[in-house]
Coordinates of C-alpha atoms in Angstrom, one line a residue:
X76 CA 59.7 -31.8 -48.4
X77 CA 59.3 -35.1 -46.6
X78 CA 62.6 -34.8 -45.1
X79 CA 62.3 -31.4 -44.1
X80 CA 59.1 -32.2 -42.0
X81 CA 60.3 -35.3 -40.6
X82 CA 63.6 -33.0 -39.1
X83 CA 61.2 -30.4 -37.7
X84 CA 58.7 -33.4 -36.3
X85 CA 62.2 -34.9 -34.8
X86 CA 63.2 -31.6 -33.3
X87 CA 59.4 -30.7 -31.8
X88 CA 59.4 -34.4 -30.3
X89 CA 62.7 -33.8 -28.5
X90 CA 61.5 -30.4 -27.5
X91 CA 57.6 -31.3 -26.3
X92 CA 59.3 -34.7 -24.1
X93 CA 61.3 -31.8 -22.1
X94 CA 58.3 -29.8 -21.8
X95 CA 56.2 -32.0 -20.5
X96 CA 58.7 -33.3 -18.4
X97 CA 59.0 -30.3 -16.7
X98 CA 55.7 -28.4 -16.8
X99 CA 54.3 -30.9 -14.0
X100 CA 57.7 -29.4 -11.9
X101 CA 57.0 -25.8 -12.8
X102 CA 53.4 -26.1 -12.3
X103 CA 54.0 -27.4 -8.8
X104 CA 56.4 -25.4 -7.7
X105 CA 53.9 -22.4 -8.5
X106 CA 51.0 -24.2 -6.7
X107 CA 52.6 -24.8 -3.9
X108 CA 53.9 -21.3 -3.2
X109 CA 50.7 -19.7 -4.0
X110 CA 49.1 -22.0 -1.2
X111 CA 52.1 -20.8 1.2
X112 CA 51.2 -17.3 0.5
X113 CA 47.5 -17.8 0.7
X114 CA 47.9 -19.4 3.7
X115 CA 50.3 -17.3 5.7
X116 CA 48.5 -13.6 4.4
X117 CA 46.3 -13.4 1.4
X118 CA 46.7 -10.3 1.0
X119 CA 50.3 -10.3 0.1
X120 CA 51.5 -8.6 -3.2
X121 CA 53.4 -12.3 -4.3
X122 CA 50.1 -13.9 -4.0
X123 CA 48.9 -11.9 -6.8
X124 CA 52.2 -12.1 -8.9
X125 CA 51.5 -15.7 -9.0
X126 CA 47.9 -15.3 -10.2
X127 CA 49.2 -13.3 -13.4
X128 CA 51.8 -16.5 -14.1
X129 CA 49.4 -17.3 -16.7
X130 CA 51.8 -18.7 -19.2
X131 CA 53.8 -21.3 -16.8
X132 CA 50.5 -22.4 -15.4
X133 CA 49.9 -24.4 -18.8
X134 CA 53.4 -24.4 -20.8
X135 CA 52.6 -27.0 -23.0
X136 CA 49.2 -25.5 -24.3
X137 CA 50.4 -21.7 -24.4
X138 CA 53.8 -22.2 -24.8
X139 CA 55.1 -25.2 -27.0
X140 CA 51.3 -25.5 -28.9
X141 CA 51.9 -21.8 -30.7
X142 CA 55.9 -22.6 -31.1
X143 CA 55.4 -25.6 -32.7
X144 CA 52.4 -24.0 -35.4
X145 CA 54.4 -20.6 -36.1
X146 CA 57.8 -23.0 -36.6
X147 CA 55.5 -25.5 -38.8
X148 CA 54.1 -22.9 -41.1
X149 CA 57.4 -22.4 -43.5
X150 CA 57.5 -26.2 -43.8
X151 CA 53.8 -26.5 -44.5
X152 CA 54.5 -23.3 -47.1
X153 CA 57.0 -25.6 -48.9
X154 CA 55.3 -28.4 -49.1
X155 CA 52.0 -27.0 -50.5
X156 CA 53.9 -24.5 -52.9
X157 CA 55.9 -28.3 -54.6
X158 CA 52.7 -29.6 -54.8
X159 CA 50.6 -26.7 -56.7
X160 CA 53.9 -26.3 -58.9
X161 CA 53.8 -30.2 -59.1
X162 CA 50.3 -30.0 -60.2
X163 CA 50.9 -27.0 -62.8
X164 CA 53.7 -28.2 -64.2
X165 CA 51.9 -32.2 -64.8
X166 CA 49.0 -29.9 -66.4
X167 CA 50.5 -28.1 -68.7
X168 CA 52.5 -31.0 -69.6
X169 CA 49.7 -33.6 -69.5
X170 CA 47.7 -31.6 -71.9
X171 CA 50.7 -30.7 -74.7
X172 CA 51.0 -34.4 -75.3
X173 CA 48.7 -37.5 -76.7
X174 CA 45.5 -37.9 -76.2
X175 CA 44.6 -34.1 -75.8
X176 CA 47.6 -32.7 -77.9
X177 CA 46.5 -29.0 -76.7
X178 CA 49.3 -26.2 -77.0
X179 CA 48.8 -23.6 -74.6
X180 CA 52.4 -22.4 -74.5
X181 CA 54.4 -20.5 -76.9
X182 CA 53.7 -18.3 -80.4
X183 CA 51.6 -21.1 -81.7
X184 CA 49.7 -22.1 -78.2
X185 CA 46.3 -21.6 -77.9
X186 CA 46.5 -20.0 -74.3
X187 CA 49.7 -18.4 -73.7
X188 CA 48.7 -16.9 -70.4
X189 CA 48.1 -19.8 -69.3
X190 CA 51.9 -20.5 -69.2
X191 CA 53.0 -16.6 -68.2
X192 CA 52.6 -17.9 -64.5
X193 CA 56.4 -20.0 -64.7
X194 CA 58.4 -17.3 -63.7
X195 CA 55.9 -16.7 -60.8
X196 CA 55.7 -20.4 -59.5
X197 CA 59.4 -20.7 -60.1
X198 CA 59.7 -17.3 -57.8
X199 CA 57.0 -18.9 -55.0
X200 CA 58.6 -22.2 -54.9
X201 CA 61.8 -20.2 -54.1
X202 CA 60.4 -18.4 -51.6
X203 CA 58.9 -21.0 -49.7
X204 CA 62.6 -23.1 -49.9
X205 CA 64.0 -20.3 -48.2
X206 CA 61.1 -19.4 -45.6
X207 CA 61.4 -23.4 -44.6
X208 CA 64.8 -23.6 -44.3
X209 CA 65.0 -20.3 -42.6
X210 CA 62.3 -21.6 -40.4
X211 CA 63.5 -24.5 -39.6
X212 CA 67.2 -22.4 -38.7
X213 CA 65.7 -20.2 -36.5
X214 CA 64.3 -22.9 -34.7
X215 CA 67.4 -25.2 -34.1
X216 CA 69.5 -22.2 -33.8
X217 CA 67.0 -20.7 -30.6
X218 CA 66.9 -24.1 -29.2
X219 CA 70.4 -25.0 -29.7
X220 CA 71.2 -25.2 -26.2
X221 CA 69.0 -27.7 -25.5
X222 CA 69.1 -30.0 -28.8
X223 CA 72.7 -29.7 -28.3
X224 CA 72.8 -32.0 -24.8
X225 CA 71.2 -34.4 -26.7
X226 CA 74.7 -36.4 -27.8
X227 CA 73.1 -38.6 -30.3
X228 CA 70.9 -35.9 -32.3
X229 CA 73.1 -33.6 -33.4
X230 CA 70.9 -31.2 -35.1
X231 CA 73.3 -29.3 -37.0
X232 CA 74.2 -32.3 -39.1
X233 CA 70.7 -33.0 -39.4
X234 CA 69.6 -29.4 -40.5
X235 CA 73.0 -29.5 -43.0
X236 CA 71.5 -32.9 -44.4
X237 CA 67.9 -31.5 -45.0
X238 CA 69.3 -27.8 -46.3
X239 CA 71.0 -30.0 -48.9
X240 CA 67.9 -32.1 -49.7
X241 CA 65.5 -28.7 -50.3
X242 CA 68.9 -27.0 -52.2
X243 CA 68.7 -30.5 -54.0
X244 CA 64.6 -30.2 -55.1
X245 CA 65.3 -26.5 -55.6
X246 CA 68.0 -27.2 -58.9
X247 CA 66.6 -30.4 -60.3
X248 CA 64.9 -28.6 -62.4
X249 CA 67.4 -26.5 -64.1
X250 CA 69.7 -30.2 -63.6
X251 CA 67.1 -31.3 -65.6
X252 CA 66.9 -29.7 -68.3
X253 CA 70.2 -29.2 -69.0
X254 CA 70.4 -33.1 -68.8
X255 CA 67.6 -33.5 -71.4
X256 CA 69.0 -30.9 -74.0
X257 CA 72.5 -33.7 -73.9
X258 CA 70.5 -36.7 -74.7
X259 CA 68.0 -34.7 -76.6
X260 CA 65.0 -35.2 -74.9
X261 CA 62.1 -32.2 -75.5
X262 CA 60.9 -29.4 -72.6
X263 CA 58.0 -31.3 -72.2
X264 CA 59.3 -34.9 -71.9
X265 CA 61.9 -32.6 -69.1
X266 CA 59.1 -31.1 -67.3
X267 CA 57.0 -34.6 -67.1
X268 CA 60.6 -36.3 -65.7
X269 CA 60.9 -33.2 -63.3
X270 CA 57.4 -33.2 -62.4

């Protein structure tokens, strides 16, 4: 999760330096025109075309600001879905074992619902892998053009690195487990390493 943020934070830096570069320019070039044309005839048509350039009056506020929060939101998806499933999966685990020795799972468990959300939290924590990295994808792949002219970022290898990283949290589980049944450790001692 960490290192999917920190690619996105990298990409967003590179990305708000080369709008704020070149809002100033834009928003210049627009101010001056509009004071040719206001000068010369206000009542030309341009002058009001101008007026309705609402969105390259401000770039960085109504342009990069809403980017950057819709492209953020699979990331922050991902990282607060690990951490609920984190925090289920230490709960259930943390209350099967000494001191409180309370089975909720199973035939024998004393709340068995309790442990009927797995398949669910397995399913959301999917979900939110594939809505990061797909995120994260449509972001590089709409700004390629520009993240490509950087020579030394090279987001491809970088979105590769971190695809492999989330694919990587994704299976440790089921790495995990299979793992733990070889040296014969027990689900619970597998979900406490996992969690």
């Amino acid at each position: 999760a960490r290192a999917l943020h920190c690619f996105g934070l990298l990409c967003f830096a590179l990305v708000q330096r080369q709008v704020l570069k070149e809002a100033p320019t834009v928003k210049h070039v627009i101010d001056t025109v509009e004071t040719h044309f206001k000068r010369v005839d206000g009542n030309n048509p341009d002058v009001q075309l101008l007026d309705d350039l609402v969105l390259l009056k401000n770039p960085a506020k109504l342009l990069y600001a809403p980017l950057q929060q819709t492209s953020n939101l699979g990331v922050q998806v991902f990282v607060w879905t690990y951490a609920l499933k984190s925090m289920y999966s230490l709960l259930l685990t943390g209350l099967a074992e000494a001191p409180f020795n309370i089975q909720l799972c199973g035939t024998e468990g004393r709340f068995p619902a309790a442990c009927s959300l797995s398949p669910y939290v397995e399913g959301a924590a999917m979900l939110a892998s594939t809505l990061a990295i797909m995120n994260i994808f449509v972001f590089e792949h709409n700004l390629s053009e520009f993240l490509n002219n950087r020579k030394s970022f090279r987001p491809v290898m970088k979105f590769f690195a971190v695809k492999v990283l989330v694919s990587i949290v994704f299976f440790q589980y089921y790495i995990l487990a299979f793992l733990g049944s070889l040296v014969g450790m027990s689900t619970p001692q597998t979900k406490l390493c996992y969690s």
